[in-house]
Structure formats: structure tokens, C-alpha cells
């Protein structure tokens, strides 16, 4: 299934691997709905979290996922670590590895870090975001959310709107959605499209108001100002006029269509404040599913030999 014991990018999984994680997620959904949502699947294993960039949901959901599987968790915060004293990435990884970590979840501003560090540790590496490159576990959570809501990803028209150029979520999602047979379209001002998308399996639609009508899934992206070196839109107000999802514009969606956003949202820029409260907005579902899918990811990487059947919650005779 996987070519490696890492999830650094969507290609480490491929279609079969993605489907396997989605299938496993169904099992962990059942675990998560139990009175005591905790199983001993990864007892004795350690998951280390290394976030060199800020995060709320990815970091916390990995921590929660690992704890629900009874793994030990080591959280590393750059701001209070010896990185501040000049310790290198390699020395940091080797230090954490020496303490015994079977999996390292890493987020870093530089593209390729999850691949580089596999040279310095035997731990399984999970990419929690490398620069504007990939964010595969977000994609798995998104594929699972779409599958739960719409039955499958296959055949769906998924319209991704916004700052695609700086989005690792867009890059991973284009790969994952199209691997599962979705028809992906991108909508963005030309300055926020990557310079080379010729090989991407996508359509580009210029007019948001045209694209929105055909979307089964409307996937909004944050304007990632922290990665922009110059101003790429005339003004945020103009951006919102053309590419923001307002309540008015959301009326153009088909009744069965859903709205997604990886978070964090910039309310008032790519999405107005009232839209996330719509019943077809799945933004909080994406976060909840993120915990479940990350349980599946950690089990997939570290749980070999532990049978899923018969994994009872602590203190419960029968799951
Ligand atoms: N949280 C996502 C990421 O880290 C999306 C975003 O920040 O806009 O890539
Ligand atoms: N979606 C996402 O990765 O959120 P965080 O940046 O808060 O982890």
C-alpha cells in the first residue's frame, strides 16, 4: 500500500493508501463515539510533535489522536526550545529520536523538511505542513469529511477558491481529490495562481460566480499574507468583492453543495462572518474529523500487529 512508512506527501499514500486511511477512520469514528473514546492500540509508543510554525488544529488534533490511542506524546515548542540557542534542525531531530519517538509530526516553513529529516531518524515522519508545499493530513481529513457528507469524493465537482499559490492545502488537496476521481477546478486572481499549473489535473475557472453554480464542494482558502512578499491583490476589499464567499453569493450554490475551509478563517476576507454558520458549512466538521483521521494515520503508521477488532476502551468490557 504505502511505499514508505511515512506520510510526507499525498504521494506516499496514493489512491489505495488514501482509501485505506478513510476506511480505518470509520473504525476510529466508532471508537470516538464510545463513552470512553480511548483504546490501547499504541500503548508504549511515543509520538513527538515538532511545530516550527504556528498551529491550532493540526497540533492539538494530533495530540488528541495520539492520546486516544494511548500513545505517549512529546510536544516541542520552538519558542521555548534550544532552537532558540542555535541548535540545528538535524541536532533537534537526533535529540528527540534519542529519547525514543516512533513517529515525528513536523511542521516547518521550509519546503521538503519532512523528506530531509528521514535521513536523521528511524521514526515515521508525518508532514503537518512544509512551506507552501504539502499538508497531506489536512487532505485526508477533507476527503473523509466529503465522504461522510456526500457519500464519496469520486465524480464530485470540487471548486477551490483563493490564494492557491501559497497554499499547501491546495497542493495536497488537488492530488488527493483527483486521485479519488473528483473533478477539481481552481478559482483565483491570476496573481494568486501558481506560475506552473500545466501539469495539475484541474480546470481553471475565471469567474467565481460561474464556478459556484457547478460546485458540489466549495473549498475556500485563506489569503496567506505571511507567505506573500509583495501585495498581490489591489486591495482586500476588492478581493472580497470578486472572490469572497458572502451570504448573497452562497445562495448560488446548489442545495446539496457544501462549503469547506481548512481554517484558520479570515472572516471578512475570503468568507463573511455569517457564512460559517450556514447548515451546509462543514468547517467545524473538518476539525472534528481531523482527530478521527489522525487516529487512523497514527494507527496505520505505528499499529502493526495490533488487531483492530477486540480493541476495547479502557474500563469497558465491550466497545
Ligand atoms: N492551516 C492551514 C495550513 O497550515 C491553512 C492555512 O493556514 O490557511 O496550511
Ligand atoms: N488547517 C490547519 O492546518 O490549521 P492549523 O494551522 O491551525 O493547524
Tab-separated table of C-alpha atoms and ligand atoms in Angstrom:
chain	number	residue	atom	x	y	z
A	1	UNK	CA	0.000	0.000	0.000
A	2	UNK	CA	2.272	2.839	1.107
A	3	UNK	CA	5.680	2.883	-0.477
A	4	UNK	CA	7.161	4.147	2.804
A	5	UNK	CA	6.317	4.246	6.456
A	6	UNK	CA	5.910	7.997	6.293
A	7	UNK	CA	3.176	10.398	5.282
A	8	UNK	CA	5.199	13.294	3.939
A	9	UNK	CA	3.022	13.988	0.936
A	10	UNK	CA	-0.100	12.570	-0.666
A	11	UNK	CA	2.102	10.503	-2.997
A	12	UNK	CA	3.363	8.482	-0.014
A	13	UNK	CA	-0.157	7.038	0.109
A	14	UNK	CA	-1.560	7.106	-3.415
A	15	UNK	CA	-5.183	6.256	-4.066
A	16	UNK	CA	-5.131	2.892	-2.278
A	17	UNK	CA	-3.427	4.357	0.758
A	18	UNK	CA	-5.904	7.216	0.991
A	19	UNK	CA	-8.790	4.777	0.775
A	20	UNK	CA	-7.239	2.613	3.463
A	21	UNK	CA	-6.957	5.604	5.821
A	22	UNK	CA	-10.592	6.554	5.113
A	23	UNK	CA	-11.677	3.008	5.865
A	24	UNK	CA	-9.666	2.937	9.096
A	25	UNK	CA	-11.191	6.294	10.012
A	26	UNK	CA	-14.628	4.689	10.078
A	27	UNK	CA	-13.361	2.382	12.772
A	28	UNK	CA	-11.939	5.256	14.798
A	29	UNK	CA	-15.169	7.195	14.362
A	30	UNK	CA	-16.854	4.340	16.184
A	31	UNK	CA	-14.158	4.466	18.892
A	32	UNK	CA	-14.582	8.238	19.199
A	33	UNK	CA	-18.321	7.850	19.760
A	34	UNK	CA	-17.828	5.499	22.707
A	35	UNK	CA	-18.423	6.574	26.283
A	36	UNK	CA	-14.669	6.257	26.865
A	37	UNK	CA	-13.087	7.101	23.498
A	38	UNK	CA	-9.692	5.659	24.284
A	39	UNK	CA	-8.130	2.364	23.157
A	40	UNK	CA	-4.736	0.823	23.951
A	41	UNK	CA	-3.700	0.479	20.285
A	42	UNK	CA	-0.446	2.431	20.614
A	43	UNK	CA	0.377	1.788	24.257
A	44	UNK	CA	4.149	2.070	24.716
A	45	UNK	CA	4.657	4.127	21.545
A	46	UNK	CA	5.694	7.766	21.522
A	47	UNK	CA	4.539	10.459	19.130
A	48	UNK	CA	6.606	13.669	19.059
A	49	UNK	CA	5.152	16.904	17.729
A	50	UNK	CA	7.565	19.457	16.301
A	51	UNK	CA	5.905	22.634	15.171
A	52	UNK	CA	8.328	25.241	13.867
A	53	UNK	CA	5.300	27.185	12.569
A	54	UNK	CA	2.119	28.156	14.392
A	55	UNK	CA	-0.829	25.787	14.523
A	56	UNK	CA	-4.021	25.324	16.467
A	57	UNK	CA	-5.983	22.454	14.956
A	58	UNK	CA	-3.269	20.264	13.446
A	59	UNK	CA	-1.112	20.249	16.570
A	60	UNK	CA	-3.975	19.753	19.006
A	61	UNK	CA	-5.717	17.123	16.900
A	62	UNK	CA	-2.557	15.021	16.625
A	63	UNK	CA	-2.141	15.294	20.390
A	64	UNK	CA	-5.725	14.241	20.989
A	65	UNK	CA	-5.492	11.442	18.431
A	66	UNK	CA	-2.302	10.066	19.980
A	67	UNK	CA	-3.796	10.195	23.494
A	68	UNK	CA	-6.965	8.409	22.370
A	69	UNK	CA	-4.700	5.632	21.101
A	70	UNK	CA	-2.849	5.587	24.464
A	71	UNK	CA	0.463	6.713	22.947
A	72	UNK	CA	2.845	8.918	24.907
A	73	UNK	CA	3.081	12.419	23.491
A	74	UNK	CA	6.098	14.716	23.412
A	75	UNK	CA	5.244	18.279	22.488
A	76	UNK	CA	8.016	20.519	21.305
A	77	UNK	CA	7.560	24.232	21.220
A	78	UNK	CA	10.205	26.079	19.248
A	79	UNK	CA	9.836	29.249	21.287
A	80	UNK	CA	10.921	27.513	24.491
A	81	UNK	CA	13.399	25.055	22.983
A	82	UNK	CA	17.137	25.007	22.365
A	83	UNK	CA	16.449	26.032	18.759
A	84	UNK	CA	16.490	29.489	20.341
A	85	UNK	CA	20.112	28.823	21.365
A	86	UNK	CA	21.013	27.989	17.787
A	87	UNK	CA	20.535	24.208	17.800
A	88	UNK	CA	20.243	22.917	14.242
A	89	UNK	CA	17.296	21.020	12.797
A	90	UNK	CA	19.411	17.893	12.498
A	91	UNK	CA	20.566	18.041	16.132
A	92	UNK	CA	16.990	18.700	17.232
A	93	UNK	CA	15.691	15.668	15.348
A	94	UNK	CA	18.508	13.440	16.595
A	95	UNK	CA	17.902	14.596	20.163
A	96	UNK	CA	14.193	13.808	20.005
A	97	UNK	CA	14.894	10.498	18.308
A	98	UNK	CA	17.350	9.514	21.023
A	99	UNK	CA	14.624	9.861	23.612
A	100	UNK	CA	12.607	7.322	21.656
A	101	UNK	CA	9.928	8.607	19.329
A	102	UNK	CA	8.313	6.186	16.912
A	103	UNK	CA	6.603	8.994	14.984
A	104	UNK	CA	7.537	12.625	14.478
A	105	UNK	CA	4.857	15.054	13.336
A	106	UNK	CA	6.582	18.080	11.847
A	107	UNK	CA	5.519	21.480	10.557
A	108	UNK	CA	8.185	23.753	9.107
A	109	UNK	CA	8.285	26.814	6.915
A	110	UNK	CA	10.805	25.245	4.515
A	111	UNK	CA	9.638	23.032	1.682
A	112	UNK	CA	10.982	19.478	1.857
A	113	UNK	CA	11.841	19.282	5.576
A	114	UNK	CA	9.773	16.085	6.127
A	115	UNK	CA	11.800	14.345	3.419
A	116	UNK	CA	15.175	15.610	4.628
A	117	UNK	CA	14.698	14.514	8.227
A	118	UNK	CA	14.031	10.903	7.314
A	119	UNK	CA	17.809	10.728	6.860
A	120	UNK	CA	18.393	11.526	10.524
A	121	UNK	CA	15.893	9.306	12.287
A	122	UNK	CA	14.221	5.918	12.045
A	123	UNK	CA	10.910	7.402	13.205
A	124	UNK	CA	7.925	7.595	10.886
A	125	UNK	CA	7.572	11.153	9.642
A	126	UNK	CA	4.219	12.862	9.260
A	127	UNK	CA	4.123	16.173	7.419
A	128	UNK	CA	1.941	18.693	9.234
A	129	UNK	CA	2.748	21.325	6.590
A	130	UNK	CA	6.015	22.252	4.825
A	131	UNK	CA	6.028	25.784	3.467
A	132	UNK	CA	3.588	26.165	0.590
A	133	UNK	CA	4.230	22.588	-0.480
A	134	UNK	CA	2.051	19.911	1.178
A	135	UNK	CA	-0.323	19.327	4.073
A	136	UNK	CA	-1.386	15.720	3.481
A	137	UNK	CA	-3.177	15.092	6.759
A	138	UNK	CA	-5.471	18.061	6.121
A	139	UNK	CA	-6.325	16.455	2.785
A	140	UNK	CA	-7.130	13.152	4.421
A	141	UNK	CA	-9.425	14.925	6.882
A	142	UNK	CA	-11.053	16.750	3.965
A	143	UNK	CA	-11.522	13.578	1.899
A	144	UNK	CA	-13.098	11.937	4.928
A	145	UNK	CA	-15.397	14.921	5.536
A	146	UNK	CA	-16.583	14.897	1.921
A	147	UNK	CA	-17.065	11.131	2.002
A	148	UNK	CA	-19.143	11.310	5.168
A	149	UNK	CA	-21.237	14.185	3.880
A	150	UNK	CA	-21.646	13.377	0.192
A	151	UNK	CA	-21.030	9.625	0.100
A	152	UNK	CA	-17.780	9.798	-1.867
A	153	UNK	CA	-15.231	12.114	-3.425
A	154	UNK	CA	-15.441	10.360	-6.781
A	155	UNK	CA	-17.211	12.329	-9.503
A	156	UNK	CA	-17.714	15.446	-7.373
A	157	UNK	CA	-17.001	18.905	-8.739
A	158	UNK	CA	-14.693	20.468	-6.156
A	159	UNK	CA	-14.008	24.173	-6.628
A	160	UNK	CA	-11.006	25.512	-4.703
A	161	UNK	CA	-11.024	29.290	-4.366
A	162	UNK	CA	-8.440	31.780	-3.181
A	163	UNK	CA	-4.731	32.027	-2.542
A	164	UNK	CA	-3.758	28.808	-4.293
A	165	UNK	CA	-0.229	29.989	-4.973
A	166	UNK	CA	0.758	29.960	-1.294
A	167	UNK	CA	-1.432	27.069	-0.183
A	168	UNK	CA	-0.029	23.699	0.812
A	169	UNK	CA	-3.617	22.625	1.448
A	170	UNK	CA	-4.485	23.292	-2.200
A	171	UNK	CA	-1.468	21.347	-3.457
A	172	UNK	CA	-2.235	18.287	-1.333
A	173	UNK	CA	-5.964	18.513	-1.977
A	174	UNK	CA	-5.604	18.729	-5.744
A	175	UNK	CA	-3.582	15.497	-5.586
A	176	UNK	CA	-5.860	13.695	-3.154
A	177	UNK	CA	-9.193	14.795	-4.639
A	178	UNK	CA	-8.149	13.926	-8.171
A	179	UNK	CA	-6.626	10.599	-7.077
A	180	UNK	CA	-10.090	9.739	-5.745
A	181	UNK	CA	-11.749	10.744	-9.026
A	182	UNK	CA	-13.053	14.252	-8.297
A	183	UNK	CA	-13.198	16.962	-10.961
A	184	UNK	CA	-11.197	19.796	-9.449
A	185	UNK	CA	-11.452	23.438	-10.528
A	186	UNK	CA	-9.435	26.404	-9.296
A	187	UNK	CA	-10.686	29.970	-8.996
A	188	UNK	CA	-8.231	32.763	-8.151
A	189	UNK	CA	-6.912	36.048	-9.424
A	190	UNK	CA	-4.013	35.324	-11.828
A	191	UNK	CA	-1.549	36.698	-9.257
A	192	UNK	CA	-2.643	34.045	-6.747
A	193	UNK	CA	-2.339	31.091	-9.114
A	194	UNK	CA	0.984	29.200	-9.109
A	195	UNK	CA	3.121	30.028	-12.142
A	196	UNK	CA	3.089	26.457	-13.441
A	197	UNK	CA	-0.143	24.539	-13.144
A	198	UNK	CA	0.091	22.994	-16.602
A	199	UNK	CA	0.580	19.536	-15.137
A	200	UNK	CA	-2.080	19.909	-12.470
A	201	UNK	CA	-5.207	17.809	-13.065
A	202	UNK	CA	-7.509	20.829	-12.768
A	203	UNK	CA	-9.645	23.278	-14.715
A	204	UNK	CA	-9.192	26.969	-14.106
A	205	UNK	CA	-12.413	28.965	-13.998
A	206	UNK	CA	-12.045	32.736	-14.060
A	207	UNK	CA	-15.437	33.784	-12.802
A	208	UNK	CA	-16.291	32.726	-9.247
A	209	UNK	CA	-19.995	33.305	-9.901
A	210	UNK	CA	-19.887	30.794	-12.752
A	211	UNK	CA	-17.852	28.214	-10.822
A	212	UNK	CA	-20.009	28.367	-7.721
A	213	UNK	CA	-23.067	27.090	-9.591
A	214	UNK	CA	-21.397	23.850	-10.576
A	215	UNK	CA	-19.657	23.157	-7.247
A	216	UNK	CA	-20.582	20.135	-5.159
A	217	UNK	CA	-17.876	21.269	-2.770
A	218	UNK	CA	-16.801	24.884	-2.493
A	219	UNK	CA	-13.408	24.919	-0.801
A	220	UNK	CA	-12.189	28.333	0.382
A	221	UNK	CA	-8.610	29.233	1.214
A	222	UNK	CA	-7.182	31.872	3.492
A	223	UNK	CA	-5.149	34.684	1.999
A	224	UNK	CA	-1.729	33.595	3.296
A	225	UNK	CA	-0.192	37.016	3.752
A	226	UNK	CA	2.681	35.549	5.767
A	227	UNK	CA	3.993	33.924	2.567
A	228	UNK	CA	3.444	36.900	0.270
A	229	UNK	CA	6.458	39.067	-0.339
A	230	UNK	CA	4.546	41.755	-2.228
A	231	UNK	CA	0.974	42.853	-2.487
A	232	UNK	CA	-0.740	40.520	-4.952
A	233	UNK	CA	-4.241	41.971	-4.999
A	234	UNK	CA	-5.217	45.646	-5.390
A	235	UNK	CA	-6.993	45.611	-2.020
A	236	UNK	CA	-8.579	43.081	0.314
A	237	UNK	CA	-11.940	44.772	-0.241
A	238	UNK	CA	-11.687	44.207	-3.998
A	239	UNK	CA	-10.540	40.636	-3.389
A	240	UNK	CA	-13.626	40.010	-1.252
A	241	UNK	CA	-15.861	41.505	-3.952
A	242	UNK	CA	-14.613	39.090	-6.580
A	243	UNK	CA	-13.506	36.032	-4.621
A	244	UNK	CA	-15.076	36.211	-1.167
A	245	UNK	CA	-17.981	33.986	-0.169
A	246	UNK	CA	-20.743	36.267	1.018
A	247	UNK	CA	-24.165	35.145	2.149
A	248	UNK	CA	-25.576	36.503	-1.110
A	249	UNK	CA	-23.140	34.575	-3.239
A	250	UNK	CA	-23.686	31.405	-1.231
A	251	UNK	CA	-27.331	31.433	-2.420
A	252	UNK	CA	-25.997	30.454	-5.858
A	253	UNK	CA	-24.819	27.087	-4.549
A	254	UNK	CA	-26.902	24.028	-5.295
A	255	UNK	CA	-28.964	22.868	-2.300
A	256	UNK	CA	-26.864	19.757	-1.763
A	257	UNK	CA	-23.499	21.562	-2.029
A	258	UNK	CA	-21.165	22.076	0.893
A	259	UNK	CA	-18.751	24.790	1.980
A	260	UNK	CA	-15.314	23.909	3.350
A	261	UNK	CA	-12.304	25.812	4.677
A	262	UNK	CA	-9.194	24.333	6.333
A	263	UNK	CA	-9.007	27.114	8.932
A	264	UNK	CA	-7.960	29.448	10.287
A	265	UNK	CA	-10.526	31.691	8.581
A	266	UNK	CA	-10.079	35.365	7.923
A	267	UNK	CA	-13.681	36.394	8.365
A	268	UNK	CA	-14.441	39.383	6.190
A	269	UNK	CA	-11.809	38.474	3.576
A	270	UNK	CA	-12.396	35.084	1.902
A	271	UNK	CA	-15.595	34.437	3.843
A	272	UNK	CA	-18.065	36.779	5.507
A	273	UNK	CA	-18.820	36.273	9.180
A	274	UNK	CA	-22.287	34.779	8.661
A	275	UNK	CA	-21.352	32.040	6.153
A	276	UNK	CA	-19.653	29.589	8.570
A	277	UNK	CA	-22.973	29.315	10.429
A	278	UNK	CA	-24.847	28.036	7.366
A	279	UNK	CA	-26.057	24.436	7.754
A	280	UNK	CA	-24.062	23.366	4.683
A	281	UNK	CA	-20.786	24.798	6.042
A	282	UNK	CA	-18.597	21.885	7.172
A	283	UNK	CA	-15.763	23.842	8.725
A	284	UNK	CA	-16.178	22.508	12.255
A	285	UNK	CA	-16.863	19.008	10.867
A	286	UNK	CA	-13.442	19.182	9.179
A	287	UNK	CA	-11.833	19.869	12.553
A	288	UNK	CA	-13.679	17.040	14.325
A	289	UNK	CA	-12.912	14.626	11.521
A	290	UNK	CA	-9.282	15.733	11.746
A	291	UNK	CA	-8.949	13.997	15.112
A	292	UNK	CA	-10.508	10.781	13.816
A	293	UNK	CA	-8.427	10.693	10.642
A	294	UNK	CA	-5.238	11.409	12.588
A	295	UNK	CA	-6.024	8.440	14.832
A	296	UNK	CA	-6.218	6.374	11.652
A	297	UNK	CA	-2.940	7.856	10.394
A	298	UNK	CA	-1.042	7.083	13.603
A	299	UNK	CA	-2.510	3.592	13.800
A	300	UNK	CA	-1.619	2.991	10.154
A	301	UNK	CA	1.997	4.023	10.789
A	302	UNK	CA	2.607	2.542	14.246
A	303	UNK	CA	-0.079	-0.004	14.940
A	304	UNK	CA	1.256	-3.014	13.098
A	305	UNK	CA	0.487	-6.173	14.992
A	306	UNK	CA	-2.336	-4.607	16.971
A	307	UNK	CA	-5.630	-6.031	15.754
A	308	UNK	CA	-8.426	-3.529	15.450
A	309	UNK	CA	-11.071	-5.999	16.385
A	310	UNK	CA	-11.212	-6.503	20.104
A	311	UNK	CA	-9.718	-3.117	20.937
A	312	UNK	CA	-11.900	-2.301	23.896
A	313	UNK	CA	-11.942	1.071	25.560
A	314	UNK	CA	-10.299	1.242	28.950
A	315	UNK	CA	-12.714	0.316	31.683
A	316	UNK	CA	-15.232	-1.136	29.238
A	317	UNK	CA	-15.689	-4.842	28.706
A	318	UNK	CA	-17.304	-4.384	25.331
A	319	UNK	CA	-16.633	-1.468	22.920
B	1	LIG	N1	-3.913	25.814	8.456
B	1	LIG	C1	-3.621	25.560	7.065
B	1	LIG	C2	-2.131	25.447	6.865
B	1	LIG	O1	-1.404	25.450	7.845
B	1	LIG	C3	-4.241	26.567	6.174
B	1	LIG	C4	-3.912	27.999	6.499
B	1	LIG	O2	-3.083	28.269	7.377
B	1	LIG	O3	-4.510	28.852	5.850
B	1	LIG	O4	-1.697	25.346	5.756
B	2	LIG	N1	-5.847	23.674	8.987
B	2	LIG	C1	-4.735	23.827	9.718
B	2	LIG	O1	-3.687	23.273	9.408
B	2	LIG	O2	-4.900	24.586	10.837
B	2	LIG	P1	-3.741	24.987	11.861
B	2	LIG	O3	-2.798	25.877	11.070
B	2	LIG	O4	-4.436	25.709	12.962
B	2	LIG	O5	-3.064	23.748	12.291
